[in-house]
Amino acid sequence: MSAESDIEDSSAPLIEHLAELRTRVIRAAMAFIVGMIICFTFGGAILDFLLVPIENTMRSLGNPNPVMQYTAPQEYFFTLIRISMVGGLFVAFPVIGYQLWRFVAPGLYKNEKNAFLPFLVASPLLFTLGAAFAHYIVVPLAMQFFLGFADLPSFFAAMVASGELAEATRETGIDIVFNGKVNESLDITLKMIVAFGLCFQLPVLLTLMGKAGLATADGLRSTRKYAVVGILVVAALVTPPDVTTQLILFVVVYGLYEISIFLVARVEKDREVKLREQGLWDDDDDLDAEADADGGESHPEDRGP
């Protein structure tokens, strides 16, 4: 067989894989566009839902009629576009995940399929959990922190008389009130939702790395101090500059890190059980693990003659 025929035979599967990849990408893109259109259709309702935390905060600070504004003709339109893109990705994720699964599944063994599929299902669930945690807990705390600096209660107390708004005059001083812009207020909410949604993927990522042999429970335990520093840096970058939300993100992500260690340890234990059943487990691996836990000191007498 000539070298040219070998090249032709090897290029044929590559072309088939590229064609399959193109088909999957096109279907995923179409699902994203459809999801984006659906979200744009209900963009106003979604925007109202995302602004609920700031609305409740303004009402709790004494504003009976919260108002948001936009200062450019195109601002509200592009705000809805941003919402549609994020919402469209969320709505289309089941289709995108299915297309990803159909592309990689033919190249996986049966046990690999059984290992990968649960993570494909858990990923959107954890993202939704993180997004809900951000929307219902973290964002209201952040809004309370920022808007709490404005003296809204005293201002509106001076304007409200017998249940009706009346003119409030004062001889000295300047009233400081919040006139929020839609896109800037929404930016904080979306950043927090995406940040917490991605951070909640940590158990999925580390457990997959554990199944692939790229991470171990002992290795994750030994790098706790570095993980703490990394989580603090991430919390400082993705959250507003207030201690409350940064502390919440740190506690949540560090808790997920500890959960990931537990899950990786379970993966290692299950792998050990299967290898022992097949007679492929070497007891020296246990001694090496104990030596690593003791600081790298192995005891020759433990190995026997």
Short mmCIF file of C-alpha atoms in Angstrom, two decimals:
data_model
loop_
_atom_site.label_atom_id
_atom_site.label_comp_id
_atom_site.label_asym_id
_atom_site.label_seq_id
_atom_site.Cartn_x
_atom_site.Cartn_y
_atom_site.Cartn_z
CA MET A 1 0.00 0.00 0.00
CA SER A 2 1.44 3.35 -1.04
CA ALA A 3 1.89 6.38 1.19
CA GLU A 4 -0.69 8.31 -0.83
CA SER A 5 -3.39 5.70 -0.19
CA ASP A 6 -2.57 5.75 3.55
CA ILE A 7 -3.05 9.50 3.61
CA GLU A 8 -6.37 9.21 1.77
CA ASP A 9 -7.63 6.50 4.16
CA SER A 10 -6.69 8.57 7.22
CA SER A 11 -8.22 11.77 5.85
CA ALA A 12 -11.61 10.20 5.21
CA PRO A 13 -12.53 9.73 8.90
CA LEU A 14 -11.28 13.26 9.62
CA ILE A 15 -13.59 14.70 6.97
CA GLU A 16 -16.50 12.71 8.37
CA HIS A 17 -15.79 14.01 11.88
CA LEU A 18 -15.60 17.58 10.61
CA ALA A 19 -18.89 17.16 8.77
CA GLU A 20 -20.48 15.72 11.91
CA LEU A 21 -19.08 18.60 13.97
CA ARG A 22 -20.47 21.13 11.50
CA THR A 23 -23.92 19.55 11.71
CA ARG A 24 -23.90 19.58 15.51
CA VAL A 25 -22.66 23.19 15.67
CA ILE A 26 -25.35 24.35 13.22
CA ARG A 27 -28.10 22.65 15.22
CA ALA A 28 -26.78 24.09 18.48
CA ALA A 29 -26.60 27.57 16.92
CA MET A 30 -30.17 27.27 15.62
CA ALA A 31 -31.36 26.24 19.07
CA PHE A 32 -29.57 29.24 20.57
CA ILE A 33 -31.17 31.62 18.04
CA VAL A 34 -34.63 30.19 18.71
CA GLY A 35 -34.07 30.49 22.48
CA MET A 36 -32.85 34.05 22.02
CA ILE A 37 -35.97 34.97 20.02
CA ILE A 38 -38.23 33.46 22.66
CA CYS A 39 -36.44 35.36 25.44
CA PHE A 40 -36.55 38.60 23.44
CA THR A 41 -40.31 38.17 23.02
CA PHE A 42 -40.67 38.08 26.81
CA GLY A 43 -37.75 40.43 27.40
CA GLY A 44 -39.77 42.99 29.33
CA ALA A 45 -41.08 40.41 31.79
CA ILE A 46 -37.61 38.89 32.22
CA LEU A 47 -36.15 42.35 32.85
CA ASP A 48 -38.79 43.04 35.50
CA PHE A 49 -37.93 39.72 37.16
CA LEU A 50 -34.20 40.48 37.16
CA LEU A 51 -34.81 43.92 38.66
CA VAL A 52 -36.96 42.58 41.51
CA PRO A 53 -34.07 42.69 44.05
CA ILE A 54 -33.35 46.36 43.43
CA GLU A 55 -37.07 47.16 43.38
CA ASN A 56 -37.61 45.52 46.76
CA THR A 57 -34.57 47.29 48.17
CA MET A 58 -35.79 50.70 46.98
CA ARG A 59 -39.22 50.05 48.47
CA SER A 60 -37.71 48.93 51.78
CA LEU A 61 -35.71 52.17 51.88
CA GLY A 62 -38.88 54.26 51.59
CA ASN A 63 -39.40 54.72 47.85
CA PRO A 64 -43.09 53.97 47.16
CA ASN A 65 -42.67 54.18 43.38
CA PRO A 66 -39.30 52.78 42.18
CA VAL A 67 -38.27 54.09 38.78
CA MET A 68 -35.42 53.10 36.48
CA GLN A 69 -34.27 55.17 33.52
CA TYR A 70 -32.29 54.90 30.30
CA THR A 71 -30.41 57.83 28.81
CA ALA A 72 -29.82 56.72 25.21
CA PRO A 73 -32.45 55.82 22.59
CA GLN A 74 -30.86 52.42 21.90
CA GLU A 75 -30.09 51.55 25.53
CA TYR A 76 -33.32 49.72 26.35
CA PHE A 77 -33.20 47.74 23.08
CA PHE A 78 -29.66 46.52 23.64
CA THR A 79 -30.50 45.73 27.25
CA LEU A 80 -33.17 43.34 25.98
CA ILE A 81 -30.63 41.91 23.52
CA ARG A 82 -28.24 41.14 26.41
CA ILE A 83 -31.03 39.47 28.35
CA SER A 84 -32.02 37.48 25.26
CA MET A 85 -28.46 36.23 24.72
CA VAL A 86 -28.03 35.01 28.29
CA GLY A 87 -31.56 33.62 28.45
CA GLY A 88 -31.28 32.04 25.00
CA LEU A 89 -28.13 30.19 26.03
CA PHE A 90 -29.90 28.92 29.15
CA VAL A 91 -33.03 27.86 27.26
CA ALA A 92 -31.04 26.18 24.47
CA PHE A 93 -28.59 24.41 26.77
CA PRO A 94 -30.50 21.08 26.74
CA VAL A 95 -30.26 21.01 22.94
CA ILE A 96 -26.64 22.18 22.98
CA GLY A 97 -25.75 19.56 25.57
CA TYR A 98 -27.54 16.87 23.56
CA GLN A 99 -25.63 17.82 20.41
CA LEU A 100 -22.38 17.71 22.36
CA TRP A 101 -23.31 14.30 23.72
CA ARG A 102 -24.19 12.94 20.27
CA PHE A 103 -20.82 14.13 18.93
CA VAL A 104 -18.61 12.62 21.65
CA ALA A 105 -20.68 9.54 22.56
CA PRO A 106 -19.64 7.36 19.55
CA GLY A 107 -16.01 7.63 20.68
CA LEU A 108 -16.68 6.59 24.26
CA TYR A 109 -16.82 3.15 25.84
CA LYS A 110 -19.99 2.10 27.63
CA ASN A 111 -18.54 2.77 31.08
CA GLU A 112 -17.29 6.18 29.90
CA LYS A 113 -20.78 7.02 28.64
CA ASN A 114 -22.28 6.04 31.97
CA ALA A 115 -19.72 8.24 33.73
CA PHE A 116 -20.09 11.30 31.49
CA LEU A 117 -23.88 11.45 31.12
CA PRO A 118 -24.69 12.26 34.81
CA PHE A 119 -22.35 15.26 34.68
CA LEU A 120 -24.05 16.53 31.54
CA VAL A 121 -27.33 16.48 33.47
CA ALA A 122 -25.88 17.88 36.71
CA SER A 123 -24.17 20.85 35.06
CA PRO A 124 -27.32 22.84 34.13
CA LEU A 125 -28.94 21.96 37.44
CA LEU A 126 -25.98 23.31 39.39
CA PHE A 127 -25.85 26.43 37.21
CA THR A 128 -29.55 27.04 37.90
CA LEU A 129 -28.96 26.55 41.62
CA GLY A 130 -26.08 29.03 41.58
CA ALA A 131 -28.06 31.56 39.56
CA ALA A 132 -31.03 31.28 41.93
CA PHE A 133 -28.75 31.68 44.95
CA ALA A 134 -27.29 34.85 43.42
CA HIS A 135 -30.67 36.32 42.44
CA TYR A 136 -32.55 35.66 45.67
CA ILE A 137 -29.78 36.06 48.27
CA VAL A 138 -26.60 37.71 47.03
CA VAL A 139 -27.99 40.45 44.76
CA PRO A 140 -30.50 41.74 47.37
CA LEU A 141 -27.68 41.95 49.93
CA ALA A 142 -25.50 43.81 47.46
CA MET A 143 -28.27 46.26 46.60
CA GLN A 144 -29.03 46.80 50.28
CA PHE A 145 -25.35 47.55 50.86
CA PHE A 146 -24.98 50.06 48.02
CA LEU A 147 -28.33 51.83 48.27
CA GLY A 148 -28.09 51.95 52.05
CA PHE A 149 -25.62 54.81 51.74
CA ALA A 150 -28.29 57.07 50.31
CA ASP A 151 -30.57 58.76 52.82
CA LEU A 152 -33.73 57.61 51.06
CA PRO A 153 -35.90 57.06 54.15
CA SER A 154 -35.58 60.59 55.44
CA PHE A 155 -36.01 62.03 51.96
CA PHE A 156 -39.25 60.23 51.20
CA ALA A 157 -40.49 60.71 54.74
CA ALA A 158 -40.26 64.43 54.14
CA MET A 159 -42.16 64.07 50.86
CA VAL A 160 -44.99 61.90 52.14
CA ALA A 161 -47.77 63.70 53.99
CA SER A 162 -51.12 62.04 54.85
CA GLY A 163 -50.40 59.24 52.35
CA GLU A 164 -49.88 61.68 49.47
CA LEU A 165 -46.73 63.15 48.00
CA ALA A 166 -46.22 66.75 48.94
CA GLU A 167 -43.57 69.31 48.16
CA ALA A 168 -40.60 69.08 50.47
CA THR A 169 -38.43 72.14 50.97
CA ARG A 170 -35.33 72.57 53.00
CA GLU A 171 -33.18 75.61 53.54
CA THR A 172 -29.78 73.88 53.53
CA GLY A 173 -28.27 70.67 52.29
CA ILE A 174 -28.63 68.54 49.16
CA ASP A 175 -30.92 65.56 48.86
CA ILE A 176 -29.12 62.50 47.51
CA VAL A 177 -31.45 60.15 45.66
CA PHE A 178 -30.93 57.11 43.45
CA ASN A 179 -31.79 57.50 39.76
CA GLY A 180 -30.77 54.10 38.46
CA LYS A 181 -29.98 53.28 34.84
CA VAL A 182 -31.45 50.08 33.51
CA ASN A 183 -28.32 48.72 31.85
CA GLU A 184 -25.98 49.48 34.78
CA SER A 185 -28.30 47.95 37.36
CA LEU A 186 -28.90 44.92 35.18
CA ASP A 187 -25.15 44.55 34.64
CA ILE A 188 -24.61 43.88 38.35
CA THR A 189 -27.39 41.30 38.45
CA LEU A 190 -26.25 39.42 35.34
CA LYS A 191 -22.60 39.36 36.45
CA MET A 192 -23.58 37.91 39.81
CA ILE A 193 -25.89 35.31 38.25
CA VAL A 194 -23.28 34.17 35.73
CA ALA A 195 -20.47 34.22 38.31
CA PHE A 196 -22.33 32.10 40.85
CA GLY A 197 -23.68 29.80 38.13
CA LEU A 198 -20.14 29.10 36.90
CA CYS A 199 -18.73 28.74 40.41
CA PHE A 200 -21.34 26.09 41.15
CA GLN A 201 -19.78 24.04 38.32
CA LEU A 202 -16.71 23.39 40.48
CA PRO A 203 -17.85 19.95 41.75
CA VAL A 204 -18.61 18.84 38.19
CA LEU A 205 -15.24 20.01 36.90
CA LEU A 206 -13.14 18.52 39.69
CA THR A 207 -15.06 15.24 39.74
CA LEU A 208 -14.59 14.85 35.99
CA MET A 209 -10.88 15.53 36.49
CA GLY A 210 -10.87 12.89 39.21
CA LYS A 211 -12.48 10.34 36.88
CA ALA A 212 -9.90 11.18 34.22
CA GLY A 213 -7.06 10.77 36.72
CA LEU A 214 -6.09 14.45 36.51
CA ALA A 215 -6.98 15.19 40.14
CA THR A 216 -6.88 13.22 43.38
CA ALA A 217 -8.50 13.79 46.75
CA ASP A 218 -5.10 13.91 48.47
CA GLY A 219 -3.87 16.41 45.90
CA LEU A 220 -6.89 18.64 46.44
CA ARG A 221 -6.42 18.45 50.22
CA SER A 222 -2.76 19.40 49.93
CA THR A 223 -3.60 22.46 47.82
CA ARG A 224 -6.25 23.87 50.14
CA LYS A 225 -4.19 26.95 51.01
CA TYR A 226 -3.69 27.76 47.33
CA ALA A 227 -7.38 27.17 46.67
CA VAL A 228 -8.28 29.63 49.43
CA VAL A 229 -6.09 32.32 47.84
CA GLY A 230 -7.52 31.61 44.40
CA ILE A 231 -11.11 31.74 45.65
CA LEU A 232 -10.44 35.05 47.40
CA VAL A 233 -9.03 36.49 44.18
CA VAL A 234 -12.04 35.28 42.17
CA ALA A 235 -14.44 36.68 44.77
CA ALA A 236 -12.71 40.06 44.57
CA LEU A 237 -12.88 40.12 40.76
CA VAL A 238 -16.41 38.91 40.01
CA THR A 239 -18.37 40.53 42.86
CA PRO A 240 -19.10 44.18 43.62
CA PRO A 241 -16.56 45.82 45.95
CA ASP A 242 -18.32 45.08 49.21
CA VAL A 243 -17.24 42.65 51.87
CA THR A 244 -20.64 40.98 52.27
CA THR A 245 -20.99 39.54 48.76
CA GLN A 246 -17.29 38.68 48.58
CA LEU A 247 -17.53 36.76 51.84
CA ILE A 248 -20.66 34.93 50.67
CA LEU A 249 -19.00 33.90 47.41
CA PHE A 250 -15.88 32.75 49.25
CA VAL A 251 -17.85 30.63 51.73
CA VAL A 252 -19.99 29.08 48.99
CA VAL A 253 -17.12 28.29 46.61
CA TYR A 254 -14.90 26.95 49.38
CA GLY A 255 -17.79 24.73 50.51
CA LEU A 256 -18.09 23.47 46.93
CA TYR A 257 -14.35 22.79 46.94
CA GLU A 258 -14.71 20.61 50.04
CA ILE A 259 -17.67 18.82 48.44
CA SER A 260 -15.51 18.23 45.38
CA ILE A 261 -12.84 16.58 47.53
CA PHE A 262 -15.47 14.23 48.94
CA LEU A 263 -16.78 13.39 45.45
CA VAL A 264 -13.28 12.76 44.06
CA ALA A 265 -12.55 10.49 47.04
CA ARG A 266 -15.73 8.53 46.25
CA VAL A 267 -14.63 8.22 42.62
CA GLU A 268 -11.24 6.89 43.72
CA LYS A 269 -12.86 4.44 46.11
CA ASP A 270 -15.21 3.11 43.42
CA ARG A 271 -12.29 2.74 41.01
CA GLU A 272 -10.31 0.83 43.65
CA VAL A 273 -13.23 -1.53 44.28
CA LYS A 274 -13.60 -2.29 40.58
CA LEU A 275 -9.85 -2.87 40.13
CA ARG A 276 -9.75 -5.17 43.16
CA GLU A 277 -12.63 -7.19 41.73
CA GLN A 278 -10.68 -7.55 38.50
CA GLY A 279 -7.46 -8.40 40.35
CA LEU A 280 -5.67 -5.38 38.90
CA TRP A 281 -5.17 -3.37 42.12
CA ASP A 282 -1.64 -3.18 43.48
CA ASP A 283 -1.41 -2.91 47.26
CA ASP A 284 1.75 -0.85 46.81
CA ASP A 285 -0.51 1.98 45.65
CA ASP A 286 -1.99 2.15 49.15
CA LEU A 287 1.48 2.38 50.66
CA ASP A 288 2.47 5.12 48.24
CA ALA A 289 -0.67 7.07 49.12
CA GLU A 290 0.08 6.72 52.83
CA ALA A 291 3.65 7.85 52.20
CA ASP A 292 2.38 10.93 50.38
CA ALA A 293 0.05 11.68 53.27
CA ASP A 294 2.99 11.33 55.72
CA GLY A 295 5.04 13.84 53.78
CA GLY A 296 6.63 11.54 51.24
CA GLU A 297 8.35 9.18 53.70
CA SER A 298 7.86 5.52 52.87
CA HIS A 299 8.67 2.67 55.20
CA PRO A 300 10.41 -0.27 53.53
CA GLU A 301 9.40 -2.64 56.30
CA ASP A 302 5.74 -2.08 55.36
CA ARG A 303 6.38 -3.53 51.93
CA GLY A 304 7.60 -6.89 53.20
CA PRO A 305 10.60 -8.80 51.87
#
